[in-house]
mmCIF file of N, CA and C in Angstrom:
data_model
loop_
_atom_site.group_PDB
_atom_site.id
_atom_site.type_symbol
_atom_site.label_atom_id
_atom_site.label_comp_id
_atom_site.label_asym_id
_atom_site.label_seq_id
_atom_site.Cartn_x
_atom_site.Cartn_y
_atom_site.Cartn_z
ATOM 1 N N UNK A 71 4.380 36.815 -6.507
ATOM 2 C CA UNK A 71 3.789 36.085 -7.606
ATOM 3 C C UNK A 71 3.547 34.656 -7.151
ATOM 4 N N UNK A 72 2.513 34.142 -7.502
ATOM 5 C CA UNK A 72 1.791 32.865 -6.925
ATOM 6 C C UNK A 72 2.061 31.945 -8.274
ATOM 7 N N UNK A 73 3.073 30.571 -7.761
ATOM 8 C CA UNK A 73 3.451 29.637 -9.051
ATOM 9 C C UNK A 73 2.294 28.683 -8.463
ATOM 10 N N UNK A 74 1.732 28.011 -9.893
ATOM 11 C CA UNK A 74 0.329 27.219 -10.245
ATOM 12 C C UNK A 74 1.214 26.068 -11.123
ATOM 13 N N UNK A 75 0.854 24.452 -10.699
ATOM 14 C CA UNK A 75 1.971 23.492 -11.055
ATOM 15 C C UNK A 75 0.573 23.207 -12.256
ATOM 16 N N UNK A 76 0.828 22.131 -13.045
ATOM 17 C CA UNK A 76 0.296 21.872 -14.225
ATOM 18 C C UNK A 76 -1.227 21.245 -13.566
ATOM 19 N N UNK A 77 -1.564 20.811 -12.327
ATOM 20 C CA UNK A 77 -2.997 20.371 -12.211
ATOM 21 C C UNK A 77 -3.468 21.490 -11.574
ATOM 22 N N UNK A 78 -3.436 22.515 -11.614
ATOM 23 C CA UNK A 78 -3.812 23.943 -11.348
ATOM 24 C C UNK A 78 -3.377 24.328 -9.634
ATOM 25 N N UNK A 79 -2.668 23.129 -8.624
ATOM 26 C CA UNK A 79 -2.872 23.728 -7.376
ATOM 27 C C UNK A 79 -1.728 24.803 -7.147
ATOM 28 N N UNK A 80 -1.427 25.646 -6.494
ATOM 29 C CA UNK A 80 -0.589 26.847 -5.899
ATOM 30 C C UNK A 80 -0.114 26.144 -5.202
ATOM 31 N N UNK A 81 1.107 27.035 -5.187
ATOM 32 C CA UNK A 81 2.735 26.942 -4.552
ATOM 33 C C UNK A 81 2.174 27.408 -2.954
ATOM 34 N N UNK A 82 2.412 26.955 -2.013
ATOM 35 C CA UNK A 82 2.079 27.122 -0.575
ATOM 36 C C UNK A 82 3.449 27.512 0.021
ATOM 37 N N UNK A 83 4.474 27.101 -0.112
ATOM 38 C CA UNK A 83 5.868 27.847 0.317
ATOM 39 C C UNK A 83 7.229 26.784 -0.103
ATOM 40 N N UNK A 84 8.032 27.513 0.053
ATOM 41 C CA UNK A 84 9.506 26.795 -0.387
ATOM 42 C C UNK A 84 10.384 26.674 0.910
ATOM 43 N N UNK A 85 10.721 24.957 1.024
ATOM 44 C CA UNK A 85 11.523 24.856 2.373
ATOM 45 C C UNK A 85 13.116 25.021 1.752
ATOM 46 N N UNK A 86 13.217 24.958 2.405
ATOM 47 C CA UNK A 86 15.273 25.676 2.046
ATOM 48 C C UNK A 86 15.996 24.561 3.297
ATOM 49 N N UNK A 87 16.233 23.238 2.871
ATOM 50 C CA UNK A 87 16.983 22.518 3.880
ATOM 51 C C UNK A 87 18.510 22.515 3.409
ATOM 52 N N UNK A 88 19.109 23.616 4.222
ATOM 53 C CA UNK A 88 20.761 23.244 4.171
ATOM 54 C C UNK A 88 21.422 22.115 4.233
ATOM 55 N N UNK A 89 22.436 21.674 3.278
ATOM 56 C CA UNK A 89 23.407 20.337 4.122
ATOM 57 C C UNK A 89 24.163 20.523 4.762
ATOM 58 N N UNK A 90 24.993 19.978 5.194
ATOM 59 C CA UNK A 90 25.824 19.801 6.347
ATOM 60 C C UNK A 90 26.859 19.956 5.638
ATOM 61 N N UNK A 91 27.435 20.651 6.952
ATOM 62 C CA UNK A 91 28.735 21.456 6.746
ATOM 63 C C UNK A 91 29.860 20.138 6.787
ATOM 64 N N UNK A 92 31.328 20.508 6.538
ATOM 65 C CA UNK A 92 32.496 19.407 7.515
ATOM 66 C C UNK A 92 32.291 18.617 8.575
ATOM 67 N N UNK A 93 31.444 19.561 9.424
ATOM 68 C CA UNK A 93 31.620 19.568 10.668
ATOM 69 C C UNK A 93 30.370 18.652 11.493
ATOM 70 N N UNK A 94 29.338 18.375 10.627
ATOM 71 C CA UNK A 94 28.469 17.545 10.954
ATOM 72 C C UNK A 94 27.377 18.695 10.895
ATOM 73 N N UNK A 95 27.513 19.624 11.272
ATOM 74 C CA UNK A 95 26.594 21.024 11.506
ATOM 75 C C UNK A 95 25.811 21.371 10.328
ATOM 76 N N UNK A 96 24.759 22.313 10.677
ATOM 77 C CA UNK A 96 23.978 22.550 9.570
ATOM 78 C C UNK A 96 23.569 24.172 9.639
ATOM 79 N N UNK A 97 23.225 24.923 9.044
ATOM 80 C CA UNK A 97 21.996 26.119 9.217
ATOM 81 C C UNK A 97 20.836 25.714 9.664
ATOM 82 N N UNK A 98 19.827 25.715 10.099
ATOM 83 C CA UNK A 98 18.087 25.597 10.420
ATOM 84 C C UNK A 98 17.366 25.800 9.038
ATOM 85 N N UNK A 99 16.703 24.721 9.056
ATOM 86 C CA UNK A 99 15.889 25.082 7.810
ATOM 87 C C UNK A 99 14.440 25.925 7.922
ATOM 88 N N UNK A 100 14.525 26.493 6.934
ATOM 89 C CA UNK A 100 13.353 27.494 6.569
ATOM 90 C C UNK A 100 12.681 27.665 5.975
ATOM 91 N N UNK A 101 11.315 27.896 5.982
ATOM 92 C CA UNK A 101 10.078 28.123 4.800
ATOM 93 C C UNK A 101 9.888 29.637 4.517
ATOM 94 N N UNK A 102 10.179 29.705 2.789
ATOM 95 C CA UNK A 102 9.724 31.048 2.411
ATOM 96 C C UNK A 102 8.474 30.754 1.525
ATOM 97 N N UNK A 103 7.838 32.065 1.465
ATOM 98 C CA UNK A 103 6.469 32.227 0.502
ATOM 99 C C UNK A 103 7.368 32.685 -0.925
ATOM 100 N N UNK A 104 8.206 33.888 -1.331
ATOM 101 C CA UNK A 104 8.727 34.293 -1.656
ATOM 102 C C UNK A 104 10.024 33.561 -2.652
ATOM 103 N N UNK A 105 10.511 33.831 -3.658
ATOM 104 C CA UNK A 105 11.138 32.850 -4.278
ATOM 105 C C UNK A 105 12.816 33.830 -4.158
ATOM 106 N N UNK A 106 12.773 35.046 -3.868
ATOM 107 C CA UNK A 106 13.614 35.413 -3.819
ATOM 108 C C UNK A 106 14.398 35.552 -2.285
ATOM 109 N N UNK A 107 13.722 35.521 -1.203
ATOM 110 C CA UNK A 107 13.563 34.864 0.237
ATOM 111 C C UNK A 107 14.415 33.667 0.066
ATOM 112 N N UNK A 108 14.011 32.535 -0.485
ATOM 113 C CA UNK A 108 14.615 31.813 -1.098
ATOM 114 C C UNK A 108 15.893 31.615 -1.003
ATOM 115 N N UNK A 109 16.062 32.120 -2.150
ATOM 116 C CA UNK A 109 16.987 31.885 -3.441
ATOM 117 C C UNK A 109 18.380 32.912 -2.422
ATOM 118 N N UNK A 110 18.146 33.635 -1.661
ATOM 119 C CA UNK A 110 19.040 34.652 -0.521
ATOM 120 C C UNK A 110 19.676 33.958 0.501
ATOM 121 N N UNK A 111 18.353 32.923 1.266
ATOM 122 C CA UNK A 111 18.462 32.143 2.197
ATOM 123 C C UNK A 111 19.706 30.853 1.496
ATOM 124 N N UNK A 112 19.619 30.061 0.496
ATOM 125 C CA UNK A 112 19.835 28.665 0.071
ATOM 126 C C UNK A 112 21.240 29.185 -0.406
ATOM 127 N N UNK A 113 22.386 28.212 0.114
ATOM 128 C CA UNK A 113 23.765 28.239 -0.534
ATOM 129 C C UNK A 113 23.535 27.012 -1.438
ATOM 130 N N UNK A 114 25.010 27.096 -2.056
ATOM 131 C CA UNK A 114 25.110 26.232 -3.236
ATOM 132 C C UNK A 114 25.074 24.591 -2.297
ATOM 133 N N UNK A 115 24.294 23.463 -3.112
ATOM 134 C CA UNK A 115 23.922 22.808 -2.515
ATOM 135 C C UNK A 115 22.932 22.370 -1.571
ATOM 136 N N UNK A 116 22.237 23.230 -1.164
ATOM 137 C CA UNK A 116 20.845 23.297 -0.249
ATOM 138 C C UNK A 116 20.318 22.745 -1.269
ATOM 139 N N UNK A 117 18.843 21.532 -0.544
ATOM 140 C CA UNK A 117 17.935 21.589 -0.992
ATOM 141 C C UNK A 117 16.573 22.312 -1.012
ATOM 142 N N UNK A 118 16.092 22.519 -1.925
ATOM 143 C CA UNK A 118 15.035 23.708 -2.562
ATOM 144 C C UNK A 118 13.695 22.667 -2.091
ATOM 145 N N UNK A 119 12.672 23.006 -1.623
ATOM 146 C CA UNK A 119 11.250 22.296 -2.054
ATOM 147 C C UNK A 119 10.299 23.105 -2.063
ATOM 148 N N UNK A 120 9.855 22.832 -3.183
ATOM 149 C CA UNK A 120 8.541 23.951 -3.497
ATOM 150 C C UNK A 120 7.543 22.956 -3.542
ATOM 151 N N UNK A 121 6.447 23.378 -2.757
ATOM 152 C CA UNK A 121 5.302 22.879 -1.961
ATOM 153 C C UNK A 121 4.411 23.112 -2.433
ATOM 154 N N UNK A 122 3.298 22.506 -2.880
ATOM 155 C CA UNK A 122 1.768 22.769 -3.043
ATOM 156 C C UNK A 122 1.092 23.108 -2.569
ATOM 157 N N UNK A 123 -0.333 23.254 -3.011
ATOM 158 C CA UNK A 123 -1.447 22.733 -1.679
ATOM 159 C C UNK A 123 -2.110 21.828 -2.210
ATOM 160 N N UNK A 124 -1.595 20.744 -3.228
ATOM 161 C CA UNK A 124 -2.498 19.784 -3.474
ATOM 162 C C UNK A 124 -1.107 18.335 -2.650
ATOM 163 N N UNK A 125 -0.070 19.060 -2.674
ATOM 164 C CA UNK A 125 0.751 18.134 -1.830
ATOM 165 C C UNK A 125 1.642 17.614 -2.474
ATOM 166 N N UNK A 126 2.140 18.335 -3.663
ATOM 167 C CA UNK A 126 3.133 18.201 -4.557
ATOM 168 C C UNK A 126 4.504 18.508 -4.164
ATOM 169 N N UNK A 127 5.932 18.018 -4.515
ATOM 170 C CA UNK A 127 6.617 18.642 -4.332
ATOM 171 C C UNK A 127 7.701 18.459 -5.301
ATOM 172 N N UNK A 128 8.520 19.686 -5.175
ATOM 173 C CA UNK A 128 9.364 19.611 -6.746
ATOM 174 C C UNK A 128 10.544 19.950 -5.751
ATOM 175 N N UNK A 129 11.571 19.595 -6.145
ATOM 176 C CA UNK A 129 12.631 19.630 -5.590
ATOM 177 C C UNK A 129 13.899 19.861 -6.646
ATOM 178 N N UNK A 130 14.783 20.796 -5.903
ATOM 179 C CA UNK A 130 15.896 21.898 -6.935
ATOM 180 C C UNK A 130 17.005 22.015 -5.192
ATOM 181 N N UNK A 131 18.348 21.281 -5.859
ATOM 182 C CA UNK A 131 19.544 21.235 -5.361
ATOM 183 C C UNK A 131 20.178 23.031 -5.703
ATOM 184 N N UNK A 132 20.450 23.779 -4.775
ATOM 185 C CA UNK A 132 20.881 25.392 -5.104
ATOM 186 C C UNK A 132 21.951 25.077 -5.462
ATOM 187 N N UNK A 133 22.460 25.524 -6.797
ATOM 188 C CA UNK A 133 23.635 25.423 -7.426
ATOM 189 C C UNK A 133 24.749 26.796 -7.238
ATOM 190 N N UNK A 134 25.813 26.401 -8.286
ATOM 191 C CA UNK A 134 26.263 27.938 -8.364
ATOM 192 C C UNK A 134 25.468 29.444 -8.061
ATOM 193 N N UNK A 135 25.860 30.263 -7.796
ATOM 194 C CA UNK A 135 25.453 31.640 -8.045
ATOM 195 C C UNK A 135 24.974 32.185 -8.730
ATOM 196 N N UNK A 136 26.071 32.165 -10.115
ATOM 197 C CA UNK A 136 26.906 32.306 -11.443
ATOM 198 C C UNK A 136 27.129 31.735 -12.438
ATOM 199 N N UNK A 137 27.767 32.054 -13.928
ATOM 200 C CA UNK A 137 28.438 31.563 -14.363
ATOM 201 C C UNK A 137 27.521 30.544 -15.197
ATOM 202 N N UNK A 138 28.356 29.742 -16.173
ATOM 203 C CA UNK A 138 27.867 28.356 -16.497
ATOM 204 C C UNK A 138 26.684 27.651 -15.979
ATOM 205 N N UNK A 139 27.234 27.032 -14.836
ATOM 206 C CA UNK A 139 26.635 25.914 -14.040
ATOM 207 C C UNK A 139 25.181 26.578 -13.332
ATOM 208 N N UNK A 140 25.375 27.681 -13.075
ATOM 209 C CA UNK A 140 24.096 28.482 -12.461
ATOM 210 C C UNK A 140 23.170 28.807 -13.538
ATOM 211 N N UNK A 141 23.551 28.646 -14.967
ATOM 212 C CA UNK A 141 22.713 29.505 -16.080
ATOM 213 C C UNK A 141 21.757 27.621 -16.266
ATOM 214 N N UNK A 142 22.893 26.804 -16.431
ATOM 215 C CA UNK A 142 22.143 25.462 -16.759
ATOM 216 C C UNK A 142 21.168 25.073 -15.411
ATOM 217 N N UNK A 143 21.486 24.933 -14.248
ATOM 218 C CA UNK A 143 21.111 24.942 -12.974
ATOM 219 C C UNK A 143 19.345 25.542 -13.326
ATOM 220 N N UNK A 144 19.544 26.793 -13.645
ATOM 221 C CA UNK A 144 17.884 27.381 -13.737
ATOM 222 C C UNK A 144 17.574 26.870 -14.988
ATOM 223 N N UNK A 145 18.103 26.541 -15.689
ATOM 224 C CA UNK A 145 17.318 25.981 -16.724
ATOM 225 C C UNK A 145 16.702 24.746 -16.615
ATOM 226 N N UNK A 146 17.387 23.887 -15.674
ATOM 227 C CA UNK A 146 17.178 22.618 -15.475
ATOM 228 C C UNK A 146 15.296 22.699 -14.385
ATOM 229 N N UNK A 147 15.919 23.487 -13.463
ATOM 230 C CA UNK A 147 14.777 24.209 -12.614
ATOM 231 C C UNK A 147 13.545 24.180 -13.572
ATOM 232 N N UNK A 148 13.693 25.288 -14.153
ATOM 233 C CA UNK A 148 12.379 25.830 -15.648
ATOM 234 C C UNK A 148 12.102 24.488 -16.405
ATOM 235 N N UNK A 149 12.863 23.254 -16.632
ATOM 236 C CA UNK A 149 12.274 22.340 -17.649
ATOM 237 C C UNK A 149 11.564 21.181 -16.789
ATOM 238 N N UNK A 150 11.804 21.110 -15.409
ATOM 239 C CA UNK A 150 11.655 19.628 -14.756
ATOM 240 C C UNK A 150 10.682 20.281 -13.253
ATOM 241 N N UNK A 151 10.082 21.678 -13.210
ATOM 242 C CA UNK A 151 9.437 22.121 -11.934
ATOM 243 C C UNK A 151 7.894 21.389 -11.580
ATOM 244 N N UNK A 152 7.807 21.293 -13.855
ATOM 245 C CA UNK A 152 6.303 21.254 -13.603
ATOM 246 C C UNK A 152 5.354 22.237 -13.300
ATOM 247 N N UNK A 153 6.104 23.243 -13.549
ATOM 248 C CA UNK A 153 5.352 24.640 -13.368
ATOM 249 C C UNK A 153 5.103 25.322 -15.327
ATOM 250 N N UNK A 154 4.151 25.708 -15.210
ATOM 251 C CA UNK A 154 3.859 26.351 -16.509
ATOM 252 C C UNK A 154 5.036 27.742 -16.863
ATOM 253 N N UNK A 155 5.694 27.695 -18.225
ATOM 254 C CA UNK A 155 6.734 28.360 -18.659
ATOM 255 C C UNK A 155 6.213 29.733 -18.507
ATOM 256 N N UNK A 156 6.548 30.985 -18.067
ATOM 257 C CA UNK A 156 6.414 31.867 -18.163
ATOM 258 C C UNK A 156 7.412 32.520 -19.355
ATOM 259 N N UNK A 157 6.809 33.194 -20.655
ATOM 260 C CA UNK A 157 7.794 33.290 -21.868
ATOM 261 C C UNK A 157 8.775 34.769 -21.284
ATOM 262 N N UNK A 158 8.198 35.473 -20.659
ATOM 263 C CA UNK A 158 8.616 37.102 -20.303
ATOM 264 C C UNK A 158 9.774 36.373 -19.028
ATOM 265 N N UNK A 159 9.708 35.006 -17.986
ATOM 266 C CA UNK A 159 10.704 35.064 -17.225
ATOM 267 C C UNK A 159 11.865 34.413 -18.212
ATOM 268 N N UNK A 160 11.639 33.651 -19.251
ATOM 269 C CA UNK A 160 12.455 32.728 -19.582
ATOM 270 C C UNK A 160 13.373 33.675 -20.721
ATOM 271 N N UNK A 161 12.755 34.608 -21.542
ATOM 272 C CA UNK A 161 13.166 36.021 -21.566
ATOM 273 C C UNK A 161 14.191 36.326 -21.154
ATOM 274 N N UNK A 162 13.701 36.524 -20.049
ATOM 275 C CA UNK A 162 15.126 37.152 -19.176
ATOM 276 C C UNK A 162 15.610 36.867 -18.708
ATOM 277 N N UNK A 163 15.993 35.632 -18.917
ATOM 278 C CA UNK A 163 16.907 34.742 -18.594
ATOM 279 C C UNK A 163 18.037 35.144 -19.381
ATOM 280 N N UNK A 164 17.262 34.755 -20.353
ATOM 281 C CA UNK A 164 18.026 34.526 -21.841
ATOM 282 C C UNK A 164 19.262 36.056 -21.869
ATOM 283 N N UNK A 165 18.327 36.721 -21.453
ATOM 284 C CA UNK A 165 19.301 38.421 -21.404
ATOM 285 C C UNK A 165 19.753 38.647 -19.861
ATOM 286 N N UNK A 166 20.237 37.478 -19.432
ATOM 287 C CA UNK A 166 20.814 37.821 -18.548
ATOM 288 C C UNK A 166 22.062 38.938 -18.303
ATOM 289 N N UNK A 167 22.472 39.498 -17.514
ATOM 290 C CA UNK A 167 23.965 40.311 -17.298
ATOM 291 C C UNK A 167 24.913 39.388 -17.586
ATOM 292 N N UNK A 168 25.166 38.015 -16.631
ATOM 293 C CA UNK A 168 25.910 36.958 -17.041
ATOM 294 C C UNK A 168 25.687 36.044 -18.187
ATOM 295 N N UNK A 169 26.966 36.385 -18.949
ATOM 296 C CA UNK A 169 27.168 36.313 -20.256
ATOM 297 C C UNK A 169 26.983 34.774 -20.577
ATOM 298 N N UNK A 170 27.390 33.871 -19.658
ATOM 299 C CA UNK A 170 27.780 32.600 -19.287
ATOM 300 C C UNK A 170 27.183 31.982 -18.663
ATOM 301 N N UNK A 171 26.459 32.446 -17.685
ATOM 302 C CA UNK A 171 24.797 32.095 -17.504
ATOM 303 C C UNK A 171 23.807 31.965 -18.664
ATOM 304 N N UNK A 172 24.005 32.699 -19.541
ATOM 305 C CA UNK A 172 22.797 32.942 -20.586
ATOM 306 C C UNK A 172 23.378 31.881 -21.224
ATOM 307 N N UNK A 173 24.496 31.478 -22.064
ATOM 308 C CA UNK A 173 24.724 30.748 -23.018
ATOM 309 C C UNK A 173 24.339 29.644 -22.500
ATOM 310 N N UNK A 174 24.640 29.011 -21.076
ATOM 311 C CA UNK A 174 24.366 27.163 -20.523
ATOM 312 C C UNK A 174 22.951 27.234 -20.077
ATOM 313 N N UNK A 175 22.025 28.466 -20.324
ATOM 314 C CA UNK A 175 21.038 28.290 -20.074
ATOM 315 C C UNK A 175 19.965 27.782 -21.270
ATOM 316 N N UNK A 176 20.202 28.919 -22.223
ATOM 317 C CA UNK A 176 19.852 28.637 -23.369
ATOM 318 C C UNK A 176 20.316 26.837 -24.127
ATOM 319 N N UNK A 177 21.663 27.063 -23.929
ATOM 320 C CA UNK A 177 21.987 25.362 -24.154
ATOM 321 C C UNK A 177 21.185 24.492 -23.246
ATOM 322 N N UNK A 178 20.621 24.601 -22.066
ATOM 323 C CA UNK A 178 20.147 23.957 -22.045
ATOM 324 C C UNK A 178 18.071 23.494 -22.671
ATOM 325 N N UNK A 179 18.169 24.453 -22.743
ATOM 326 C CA UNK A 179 16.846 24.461 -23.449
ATOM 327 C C UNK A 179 16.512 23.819 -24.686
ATOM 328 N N UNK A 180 17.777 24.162 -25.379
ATOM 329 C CA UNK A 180 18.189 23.719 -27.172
ATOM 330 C C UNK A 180 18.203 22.495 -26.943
ATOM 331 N N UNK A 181 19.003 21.684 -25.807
ATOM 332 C CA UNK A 181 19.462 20.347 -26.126
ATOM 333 C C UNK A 181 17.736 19.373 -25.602
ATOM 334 N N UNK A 182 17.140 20.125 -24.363
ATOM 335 C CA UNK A 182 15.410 19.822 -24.179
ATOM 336 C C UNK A 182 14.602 19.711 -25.389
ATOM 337 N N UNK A 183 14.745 20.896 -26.160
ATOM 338 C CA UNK A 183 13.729 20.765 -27.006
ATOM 339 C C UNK A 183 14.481 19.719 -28.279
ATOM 340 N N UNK A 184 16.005 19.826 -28.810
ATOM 341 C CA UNK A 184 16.365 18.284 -29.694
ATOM 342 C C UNK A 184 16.188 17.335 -29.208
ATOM 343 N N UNK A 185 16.307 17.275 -28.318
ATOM 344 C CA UNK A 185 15.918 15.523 -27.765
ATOM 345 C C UNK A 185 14.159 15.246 -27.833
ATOM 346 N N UNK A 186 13.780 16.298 -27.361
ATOM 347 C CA UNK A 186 12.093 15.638 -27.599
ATOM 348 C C UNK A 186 11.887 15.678 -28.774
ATOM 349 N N UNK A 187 12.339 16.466 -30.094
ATOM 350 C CA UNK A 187 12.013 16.551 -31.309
ATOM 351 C C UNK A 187 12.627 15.027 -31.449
ATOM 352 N N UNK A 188 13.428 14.751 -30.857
ATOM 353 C CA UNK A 188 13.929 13.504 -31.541
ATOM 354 C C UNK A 188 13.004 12.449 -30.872
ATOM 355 N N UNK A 189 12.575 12.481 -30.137
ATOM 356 C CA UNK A 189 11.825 11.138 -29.399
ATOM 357 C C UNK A 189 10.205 11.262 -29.828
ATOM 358 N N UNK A 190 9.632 12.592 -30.723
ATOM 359 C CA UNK A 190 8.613 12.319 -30.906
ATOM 360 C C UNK A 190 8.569 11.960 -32.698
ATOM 361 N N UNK A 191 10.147 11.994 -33.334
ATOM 362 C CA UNK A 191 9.889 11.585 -34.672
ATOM 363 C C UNK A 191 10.340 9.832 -34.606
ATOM 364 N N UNK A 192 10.987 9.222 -33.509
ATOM 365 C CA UNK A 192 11.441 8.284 -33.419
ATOM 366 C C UNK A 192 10.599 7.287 -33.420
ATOM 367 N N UNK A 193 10.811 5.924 -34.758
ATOM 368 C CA UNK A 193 9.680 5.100 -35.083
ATOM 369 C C UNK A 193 9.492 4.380 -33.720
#
C-alpha cells in the first residue's frame, strides 16, 4: 500500500536508523518500501523516517511492542504523520487483540480531538 502525505506526494521508502547500543555500537541502517519490513526491522527506540518524493520527512521514534505505551505510540504516529487518516486502519486499531494498546490508543485520539475542540471554541 502506497502512503500519499497531505500535498499529494508518495511515500518513496522508510529508513530505520538504530541507536546505539551501551557499547557505542549500532545495527546498519536500512531502507524499507514496506511498512511492515519496517516495523520487524526497528527495535524500541530506532528512529523511523518515512520519505517522500516531494522530499518530506516525518519522523516516528519505535516505541514499545505492546501494551499501553505502544497503543499511544501509534496513535501519536496516526495524528502527527501528516498522512491522510485511513478510517478502516484506525478501526483496527481500535479492535486491537491488545486490550491496553486499544485503550492508550483510543485515549489518545479523545484527548487530540478535546483539545482542538477546545482551541477552535477558544475566544
Amino acid at each position: 500500500m502506497m502512503f500519499t502525505n497531505e500535498n499529494g506526494s508518495q511515500r518513496t521508502l522508510i529508513l530505520v536508523h538504530p541507536k546505539s547500543n551501551h557499547g557505542g555500537s549500532k545495527r546498519p541502517s536500512k531502507s524499507f518500501k514496506e511498512d511492515q519490513a519496517a516495523l520487524d526491522y526497528a527495535l524500541e527506540g530506532d528512529e523511523m523516517l518515512y520519505i517522500f518524493e516531494d522530499g518530506s520527512v516525518y519522523l516516528m521514534v519505535r516505541g514499545a511492542r505492546s501494551g499501553a505505551d505502544w497503543g499511544a505510540s501509534i496513535a501519536e504516529s496516526f495524528l502527527h504523520s501528516g498522512l491522510e487518516l485511513n478510517k478502516s486502519e484506525v478501526l483496527g486499531m481500535c479492535f486491537n487483540e491488545d486490550a491496553e494498546a486499544s485503550k492508550a490508543f483510543i485515549g489518545e485520539l479523545v484527548d487530540y480531538v478535546i483539545d482542538h475542540h477546545q482551541q477552535a471554541i477558544a475566544p
